[in-house]
Structures are given as C-alpha cells and as structure tokens.
Amino acid sequence: MKKKTKCLAAAAILAGGLLAAAIYTRPRTIAQRYPFLDLDQCIQIHGYYSEGIQAEDTRFLITPEDPHFKEALRLFGSPAFRTKLGNLLPRGTKTHRYSEGDFQWIVLFRFESVLFPSKDTGTGDLLHVNNFYGDLTLYSDGETVQCGFSGQEPWTRDVMDIITLYPVSEQPPASSGI
C-alpha cells in the first residue's frame, strides 16, 4: 500500500510539473503577453541591426508615415512566441560563431502614455524585441523572456528586410558653412 501511495504521489508531482511547463511555455502573442501594450498605439519603431562579419551596428527609424510601418507592426503582432524553459535557469554570456549570412537586430517600440497594470503611466521604448543570431528575447515591464516560435527563421529575415530599408546616419549632416 505504501509503495502504491508513493507511486501515485510521484505521478501526481510529475503530472503537476508537466502541466506547469505546458502553461509556462504556451505560445502567446505580444498582445496576450503584454495586454497593456497595443501595437496600434506605437508611435515609432527604431533600433539597431548588423549583418555580416565585423559589421558595425546600423541604426534605423520607422515612423507611422513610412510605408512599411503597419507591415512591421503586423509582423510583430502576429507570431505566438513560446517561452523557453531555459528562462528558469541563470543567464550567462551569449556568444555566437559567425557564419555567412548571419545577422542580428534589436527593435524598440516607442509608446506614449501607456497605463501599466500597476496603474503607473509610461512613455518611451516600452517593448524591445532582440534577435541575437536566431535567439529571440522579448523585454517589457521589467520582464525579459527568451522565446521562439515555428517559422521564426523566415520571420527574422522578413523583419531584417524591412528595417534595413530605413537606416539612419549616426552623424548629423555636414554644415554647409553658411
């Protein structure tokens, strides 16, 4: 009888762990993960990207007036990001062995007067999405989450194709001397 009770307890613990893992890793869109952020209220998309070996970071800026602004918002609003179980472990330093065609980017979404669940109001870059050579990380409201989803590789390329259309010069234009 004791052996049967121990087996049932172990099975219940295992089932509970599997259920917790399934809930933790369930796919969620940005709207589901951060319901206080409405991507349609985003006033600017900006950030950095680099492509190729020893490439310098290039800034980009996409405003609502740009033809690809809505498409960029749609790209980020549509995937259901699955949280990785590795988030439960301590984070270390990331490295990447470069191979041909590699790229990385960080996309920042700027908002004005967002009401957080804590009833505080925030303005600024309230959502960050980082692609470190295929490893995705979402950041908002103090939460940093490594995640992924099916179809991620072509999606990261689609994002790269849009943001590379809007590079911003790091240097201000030269004065004409007048």
CSV table of N, CA, C and O in Angstrom, one decimal, residues 16 64 68 78 134:
chain,number,residue,atom,x,y,z
A,16,GLY,N,2.0,17.4,-12.4
A,16,GLY,CA,1.9,18.8,-12.0
A,16,GLY,C,3.1,19.6,-12.7
A,16,GLY,O,2.9,20.7,-13.1
A,64,PRO,N,5.3,56.3,-38.4
A,64,PRO,CA,3.9,56.0,-38.9
A,64,PRO,C,3.7,56.5,-40.4
A,64,PRO,O,2.9,55.9,-41.1
A,68,HIS,N,6.2,51.1,-44.6
A,68,HIS,CA,6.3,49.7,-44.0
A,68,HIS,C,6.0,49.7,-42.5
A,68,HIS,O,6.2,48.7,-41.9
A,78,SER,N,1.7,39.3,-35.1
A,78,SER,CA,1.1,38.0,-35.5
A,78,SER,C,1.7,36.7,-34.8
A,78,SER,O,1.0,35.8,-34.5
A,134,GLY,N,19.3,34.5,-34.2
A,134,GLY,CA,18.3,33.5,-34.2
A,134,GLY,C,17.7,33.2,-32.8
A,134,GLY,O,16.7,32.6,-32.6
